[in-house]
Amino acid sequence: MSDINLHSALIGQQGSRQALNTPVLVVDADALKRNIDAMAAFARAHKIALRPHAKTHKSAHIAQMQIEAGAVGVCCAKLGEAEALAQGGVDDILITSPVVTPQAITRLISLAARIKSLRVVVDHPDNVDALAIAATQAHIVLQVLVDIDPGIRRTGVASPEAALELAQRIAALPSLKYRGVQFYCGQQQHIESFADRRSAIEERTLYLSSVVSLLEGEGLAPDFITGGGTGTHRIDASLGVFNELQTGSYVFMDRQYNECDITGEGGAGFETSLFIDARVISANAQSMATLDSGFKSMSTDGGLPTIVDGAPATSAFFFMGDEHAALIAPGHEFKLGDLVTLAVPHCDPTVNLYDAYHVVRDGTLVDIWPVTARGRSR
């Protein structure tokens, strides 16, 4: 039984958060809305377009909230995410990873033909040619951006000259429309010190500027210079090179980002709105409890979760296997059934483990939203 079927009868019942079966993914409705509004206001104030990355939430509902607040559209990391969000009514999407196999290109062309605006990135001439052939056969013009490697060697062209050659190749093909460049500095997003993060981004932005200058000099000025993220958005906006921001995690926040000085004033700048509610299922050892939330309930690449409520914040947390974790809090008496709320270590992959968001306000379940693109990694 899905969480939606299991919990829908609780919607609107006072205090119904306490009745949710655990572990369960919970969103604070008001904190989420404030985060969405704050980033939209930031983008407006700095006259920069906002295209949030939907790989964070994988939710058509949250994407529509972002668009209603002022976002121009969304990003998706994978084709499957884009298809799922399009089915949910999102019609302006940038796919931020190359789409290269014949079967995936067929799906890409089909998606481009049925939504208002679809853009895709490329980093290899063979991919450009394959996209052009498919677009020609479908009688459409596909919007394409050049992906620039920021130095992590994951995707992207490796030099300004390679960026120019690829842009020229795109511009020469009538079934493709060259729209600009993408540049995402993922390694720099979680540098905890604002000064260190700014220094790192300034150096990378100088490199991006050199690519843009080369393109401009050859008559290929980018319409869109897209990238950035939650950790660097203030720095990116102040440097004035990007005209589109791909911030994602700001909607939820997680341990990784909450440990960073994002504002430059010692704070994260956004509220934690995403949580896992767990329960004490065993308390037979003094000052120790076992929770029903283990490795299967959260991504652990960002460290350990943060204890928000239901146990001392100083409790020691230990994973005890796939389904369990332990809390140790000297002097604290745990009771069976105690509800313990955790802030997740890394929001994006944690969301992918659940089929629904349980949206709460003041302890009451007010709605349940499906994770629209859960598991859409293809």
Coordinates of C-alpha atoms in Angstrom, one line a residue:
M1 CA 0.0 0.0 0.0
S2 CA 1.4 3.4 -0.9
D3 CA 1.7 6.2 1.6
I4 CA -1.0 8.1 -0.2
N5 CA -3.5 5.3 0.3
L6 CA -2.2 4.6 3.9
H7 CA -2.5 8.2 5.1
S8 CA -5.0 10.1 3.0
A9 CA -7.8 9.7 5.6
L10 CA -5.6 11.6 8.1
I11 CA -5.6 14.8 6.0
G12 CA -7.2 17.7 8.0
Q13 CA -7.4 15.8 11.3
Q14 CA -6.0 17.9 14.1
G15 CA -2.6 16.6 15.3
S16 CA -2.6 13.9 12.6
R17 CA 1.2 14.1 12.1
Q18 CA 1.4 12.0 15.2
A19 CA -0.6 9.2 13.5
L20 CA 1.6 8.8 10.5
N21 CA 3.3 5.4 10.0
T22 CA 7.0 5.8 10.2
P23 CA 9.6 6.3 8.8
V24 CA 7.8 9.0 6.8
L25 CA 9.0 11.9 4.7
V26 CA 7.5 15.2 6.0
V27 CA 7.4 18.7 4.6
D28 CA 6.7 21.8 6.6
A29 CA 4.2 23.6 4.3
D30 CA 4.9 27.1 5.6
A31 CA 8.7 26.8 5.7
L32 CA 8.7 25.4 2.1
K33 CA 6.6 28.3 0.9
R34 CA 8.9 30.9 2.6
N35 CA 11.9 29.3 1.0
I36 CA 10.4 29.3 -2.5
D37 CA 9.3 33.0 -2.1
A38 CA 12.7 34.1 -0.7
M39 CA 14.6 32.7 -3.6
A40 CA 12.2 34.1 -6.1
A41 CA 12.5 37.5 -4.5
F42 CA 16.3 37.3 -4.6
A43 CA 16.2 36.5 -8.3
R44 CA 13.9 39.4 -9.0
A45 CA 16.0 41.8 -7.0
H46 CA 19.1 40.8 -8.9
K47 CA 17.4 40.7 -12.3
I48 CA 18.4 37.1 -13.0
A49 CA 16.1 34.4 -14.2
L50 CA 15.4 31.5 -11.8
R51 CA 15.3 27.9 -13.2
P52 CA 15.2 25.7 -10.1
H53 CA 16.7 22.2 -10.3
A54 CA 13.9 19.7 -9.9
K55 CA 16.3 16.8 -9.1
T56 CA 16.0 18.1 -5.6
H57 CA 12.2 17.5 -5.1
K58 CA 11.1 15.5 -8.2
S59 CA 7.7 17.0 -7.7
A60 CA 5.4 18.5 -10.2
H61 CA 3.5 20.2 -7.4
I62 CA 6.6 21.9 -6.0
A63 CA 7.8 22.8 -9.5
Q64 CA 4.4 24.5 -10.1
M65 CA 4.8 26.4 -6.8
Q66 CA 8.2 27.6 -7.9
I67 CA 6.9 28.7 -11.3
E68 CA 3.9 30.5 -9.7
A69 CA 6.4 32.4 -7.5
G70 CA 8.4 33.6 -10.6
A71 CA 10.6 30.8 -11.9
V72 CA 10.9 30.7 -15.7
G73 CA 10.8 26.9 -15.6
V74 CA 12.8 24.0 -14.1
C75 CA 15.9 21.9 -14.7
C76 CA 15.9 18.1 -14.7
A77 CA 19.0 16.0 -14.4
K78 CA 17.6 13.1 -16.4
L79 CA 15.2 12.6 -19.2
G80 CA 12.9 10.4 -17.1
E81 CA 12.5 13.3 -14.6
A82 CA 11.6 15.6 -17.4
E83 CA 9.0 13.2 -18.8
A84 CA 7.4 12.8 -15.4
L85 CA 7.2 16.5 -14.6
A86 CA 5.9 17.3 -18.1
Q87 CA 3.1 14.7 -17.5
G88 CA 2.4 16.7 -14.3
G89 CA 2.0 19.9 -16.3
V90 CA 5.4 21.5 -16.2
D91 CA 6.1 22.7 -19.8
D92 CA 9.4 24.6 -19.6
I93 CA 12.4 22.3 -18.9
L94 CA 16.2 22.2 -19.3
I95 CA 17.8 18.8 -19.1
T96 CA 21.2 19.3 -17.6
S97 CA 22.9 16.0 -18.6
P98 CA 23.5 14.9 -22.2
V99 CA 21.0 12.6 -23.8
V100 CA 22.9 10.3 -26.1
T101 CA 21.5 6.8 -26.8
P102 CA 19.2 6.3 -29.8
Q103 CA 16.3 5.2 -27.6
A104 CA 16.7 8.1 -25.3
I105 CA 17.0 10.6 -28.2
T106 CA 13.7 9.2 -29.6
R107 CA 12.0 10.0 -26.2
L108 CA 13.7 13.4 -26.1
I109 CA 12.3 14.4 -29.5
S110 CA 8.9 13.2 -28.5
L111 CA 9.0 15.3 -25.3
A112 CA 10.2 18.4 -27.2
A113 CA 7.2 18.1 -29.6
R114 CA 4.6 18.1 -26.8
I115 CA 5.7 20.8 -24.3
K116 CA 6.2 24.6 -24.7
S117 CA 10.0 24.7 -24.3
L118 CA 12.6 21.9 -23.9
R119 CA 16.3 22.5 -23.9
V120 CA 19.1 20.0 -23.6
V121 CA 22.9 20.2 -23.1
V122 CA 25.6 18.6 -25.2
D123 CA 29.3 18.2 -24.8
H124 CA 30.3 16.1 -27.8
P125 CA 30.0 16.6 -31.6
D126 CA 28.7 13.1 -32.2
N127 CA 25.8 13.8 -29.8
V128 CA 25.1 17.1 -31.7
D129 CA 24.9 15.2 -35.0
A130 CA 22.6 12.5 -33.6
L131 CA 20.2 15.1 -32.1
A132 CA 20.2 17.0 -35.4
I133 CA 19.3 13.9 -37.4
A134 CA 16.5 13.0 -35.0
A135 CA 15.1 16.6 -34.9
T136 CA 15.2 16.8 -38.8
Q137 CA 13.3 13.5 -39.0
A138 CA 10.7 14.8 -36.6
H139 CA 10.4 18.2 -38.3
I140 CA 11.2 20.2 -35.2
V141 CA 14.0 22.6 -34.1
L142 CA 15.6 21.5 -30.8
Q143 CA 17.1 24.0 -28.4
V144 CA 20.7 23.1 -27.4
L145 CA 23.2 24.5 -24.9
V146 CA 26.9 23.7 -24.7
D147 CA 27.8 22.1 -21.4
I148 CA 31.2 23.4 -20.0
D149 CA 33.3 21.3 -17.6
P150 CA 34.0 23.4 -14.5
G151 CA 36.9 21.2 -13.7
I152 CA 35.4 18.0 -12.2
R153 CA 35.5 16.0 -15.5
R154 CA 32.0 14.7 -15.1
T155 CA 30.4 16.2 -18.2
G156 CA 31.2 19.2 -20.3
V157 CA 33.7 20.4 -22.9
A158 CA 37.2 20.6 -21.7
S159 CA 38.4 24.0 -23.1
P160 CA 37.1 27.3 -24.5
E161 CA 38.2 26.2 -28.0
A162 CA 36.1 23.0 -27.7
A163 CA 33.1 25.1 -26.6
L164 CA 33.5 27.3 -29.6
E165 CA 33.8 24.3 -32.0
L166 CA 30.7 22.7 -30.6
A167 CA 28.7 26.0 -30.6
Q168 CA 29.7 26.5 -34.3
R169 CA 28.6 22.9 -35.1
I170 CA 25.2 23.5 -33.5
A171 CA 24.6 26.8 -35.1
A172 CA 25.4 25.3 -38.6
L173 CA 22.6 22.7 -38.3
P174 CA 19.1 23.9 -39.2
S175 CA 17.3 21.5 -37.0
L176 CA 19.1 22.7 -33.9
K177 CA 19.1 26.1 -32.2
Y178 CA 22.1 27.2 -30.3
R179 CA 20.9 28.9 -27.1
G180 CA 24.0 29.3 -24.8
V181 CA 26.1 27.5 -22.2
Q182 CA 25.7 25.7 -18.9
F183 CA 28.3 25.8 -16.2
Y184 CA 27.6 24.1 -12.8
C185 CA 30.3 24.2 -10.1
G186 CA 29.1 21.3 -8.0
Q187 CA 32.3 20.8 -6.0
Q188 CA 32.2 24.4 -4.7
Q189 CA 28.5 24.4 -3.4
H190 CA 29.3 22.9 0.0
I191 CA 32.5 24.8 0.9
E192 CA 31.6 25.8 4.4
S193 CA 33.4 29.1 4.6
F194 CA 31.8 31.9 2.6
A195 CA 35.1 33.5 1.9
D196 CA 36.7 30.3 0.7
R197 CA 33.6 29.5 -1.5
R198 CA 33.7 33.0 -3.0
S199 CA 37.4 32.7 -3.8
A200 CA 36.8 29.3 -5.5
I201 CA 33.8 30.6 -7.5
E202 CA 35.5 33.8 -8.6
E203 CA 38.3 31.7 -10.1
R204 CA 35.9 29.4 -11.9
T205 CA 33.8 32.4 -13.1
L206 CA 36.9 34.0 -14.7
Y207 CA 37.2 30.8 -16.7
L208 CA 33.5 30.9 -17.7
S209 CA 33.9 34.5 -18.7
S210 CA 36.8 33.6 -21.0
V211 CA 34.6 31.0 -22.7
V212 CA 31.8 33.5 -23.1
S213 CA 34.1 36.2 -24.5
L214 CA 35.5 33.7 -27.1
L215 CA 31.9 32.8 -28.2
E216 CA 30.9 36.5 -28.3
G217 CA 33.9 37.3 -30.4
E218 CA 32.9 34.7 -33.0
G219 CA 29.2 35.9 -33.2
L220 CA 27.9 33.2 -30.9
A221 CA 27.0 35.2 -27.8
P222 CA 25.0 32.9 -25.5
D223 CA 21.3 33.8 -24.9
F224 CA 21.5 31.8 -21.7
I225 CA 24.4 31.4 -19.3
T226 CA 22.9 29.0 -16.8
G227 CA 24.3 27.3 -13.7
G228 CA 25.0 28.1 -10.1
G229 CA 23.4 26.5 -7.1
T230 CA 22.1 27.1 -3.6
G231 CA 25.5 27.3 -2.0
T232 CA 26.8 29.9 -4.5
H233 CA 23.7 31.8 -5.7
R234 CA 24.6 35.0 -3.8
I235 CA 28.1 35.0 -5.1
D236 CA 27.0 34.0 -8.7
A237 CA 24.5 36.9 -8.8
S238 CA 27.1 39.4 -7.5
L239 CA 29.6 38.4 -10.2
G240 CA 27.1 39.1 -12.9
V241 CA 28.0 36.5 -15.5
F242 CA 25.0 34.1 -15.1
N243 CA 21.7 35.2 -16.4
E244 CA 19.9 32.1 -15.1
L245 CA 20.3 30.3 -11.8
Q246 CA 19.8 26.6 -11.2
T247 CA 19.3 26.6 -7.5
G248 CA 17.7 23.4 -6.1
S249 CA 18.2 22.5 -2.4
Y250 CA 17.1 25.8 -1.0
V251 CA 13.5 24.5 -1.0
F252 CA 14.3 21.9 1.7
M253 CA 17.9 22.4 3.0
D254 CA 19.8 19.6 4.6
R255 CA 22.7 19.0 6.8
Q256 CA 25.3 19.6 4.1
Y257 CA 23.9 23.1 3.3
N258 CA 22.9 24.0 6.9
E259 CA 26.6 23.6 7.8
C260 CA 27.6 26.2 5.2
D261 CA 27.7 30.0 5.6
I262 CA 25.6 30.7 2.5
T263 CA 24.7 34.3 3.3
G264 CA 28.2 35.5 4.2
E265 CA 26.8 36.5 7.6
G266 CA 27.1 33.1 9.3
G267 CA 23.8 31.6 8.3
A268 CA 22.2 29.3 5.8
G269 CA 19.6 31.8 4.6
F270 CA 16.8 29.3 4.2
E271 CA 14.8 27.2 6.6
T272 CA 14.9 23.4 7.0
S273 CA 11.5 22.2 5.6
L274 CA 12.2 18.5 4.9
F275 CA 12.2 16.0 7.7
I276 CA 12.0 12.3 8.4
D277 CA 9.7 11.3 11.3
A278 CA 10.8 8.1 13.0
R279 CA 9.7 6.2 16.1
V280 CA 11.3 4.5 19.1
I281 CA 10.6 0.8 18.7
S282 CA 12.9 -0.5 21.4
A283 CA 14.1 1.1 24.6
N284 CA 15.5 -1.7 26.8
A285 CA 18.9 -0.2 27.4
Q286 CA 19.3 2.8 29.7
S287 CA 19.5 6.1 27.9
M288 CA 19.4 4.3 24.5
A289 CA 16.6 3.8 22.0
T290 CA 16.3 2.1 18.6
L291 CA 14.5 4.0 15.8
D292 CA 12.7 2.5 12.8
S293 CA 14.7 4.6 10.4
G294 CA 17.9 3.1 9.0
F295 CA 20.0 3.2 5.8
K296 CA 16.9 2.5 3.7
S297 CA 15.2 5.7 4.9
M298 CA 17.8 8.3 4.0
S299 CA 20.8 9.0 1.9
T300 CA 24.0 9.0 4.0
D301 CA 26.5 10.5 1.7
G302 CA 26.0 13.8 3.6
G303 CA 26.8 12.4 7.0
L304 CA 24.4 11.8 9.8
P305 CA 20.9 13.3 10.2
T306 CA 20.3 16.1 12.6
I307 CA 17.9 15.6 15.5
V308 CA 15.2 18.2 15.4
D309 CA 12.6 17.1 17.9
G310 CA 11.6 14.2 20.2
A311 CA 15.1 13.6 21.7
P312 CA 17.9 15.7 23.0
A313 CA 19.7 17.5 20.2
T314 CA 23.0 16.3 21.6
S315 CA 22.0 12.6 21.3
A316 CA 24.5 10.4 19.6
F317 CA 23.1 8.8 16.4
F318 CA 24.3 5.5 15.0
F319 CA 23.0 3.5 12.1
M320 CA 22.1 0.0 13.1
G321 CA 21.4 -1.5 9.7
D322 CA 19.0 -1.2 6.9
E323 CA 15.9 -0.5 9.0
H324 CA 17.2 0.8 12.3
A325 CA 19.2 3.4 14.0
A326 CA 20.2 4.0 17.6
L327 CA 20.0 7.1 19.8
I328 CA 22.1 7.5 22.9
A329 CA 21.3 10.3 25.3
P330 CA 22.7 10.0 28.8
G331 CA 20.1 10.8 31.4
H332 CA 17.2 10.8 28.9
E333 CA 14.4 8.3 29.3
F334 CA 13.1 7.0 25.9
K335 CA 9.6 5.5 25.7
L336 CA 8.2 3.2 23.1
G337 CA 6.4 5.0 20.4
D338 CA 8.2 8.4 20.9
L339 CA 8.2 10.4 17.7
V340 CA 11.7 11.6 16.7
T341 CA 12.1 14.1 13.9
L342 CA 15.3 14.1 11.9
A343 CA 16.6 16.6 9.3
V344 CA 18.1 14.7 6.4
P345 CA 21.8 14.6 5.6
H346 CA 21.3 15.0 1.8
C347 CA 17.9 16.0 0.5
D348 CA 18.0 15.0 -3.2
P349 CA 18.7 11.2 -2.9
T350 CA 16.6 10.9 0.3
V351 CA 13.5 12.2 -1.5
N352 CA 14.1 9.5 -4.2
L353 CA 13.5 6.8 -1.5
Y354 CA 9.9 7.8 -0.9
D355 CA 6.7 7.9 -2.9
A356 CA 5.1 10.9 -1.2
Y357 CA 5.6 14.1 0.8
H358 CA 3.4 14.4 3.9
V359 CA 2.7 18.1 4.0
V360 CA 2.1 19.4 7.6
R361 CA 1.2 22.6 9.3
D362 CA 1.2 23.0 13.1
G363 CA 1.3 19.2 13.6
T364 CA -1.6 18.5 11.2
L365 CA -1.3 16.6 7.9
V366 CA -2.8 19.0 5.4
D367 CA -2.0 17.3 2.1
I368 CA 0.0 14.5 0.5
W369 CA 2.0 15.1 -2.7
P370 CA 3.4 12.3 -4.8
V371 CA 7.1 12.3 -5.6
T372 CA 6.3 12.6 -9.3
A373 CA 9.6 11.5 -10.7
R374 CA 10.7 9.1 -8.0
G375 CA 13.2 6.6 -9.4
R376 CA 13.3 8.3 -12.8
S377 CA 17.0 7.9 -13.4
R378 CA 16.8 7.0 -17.1

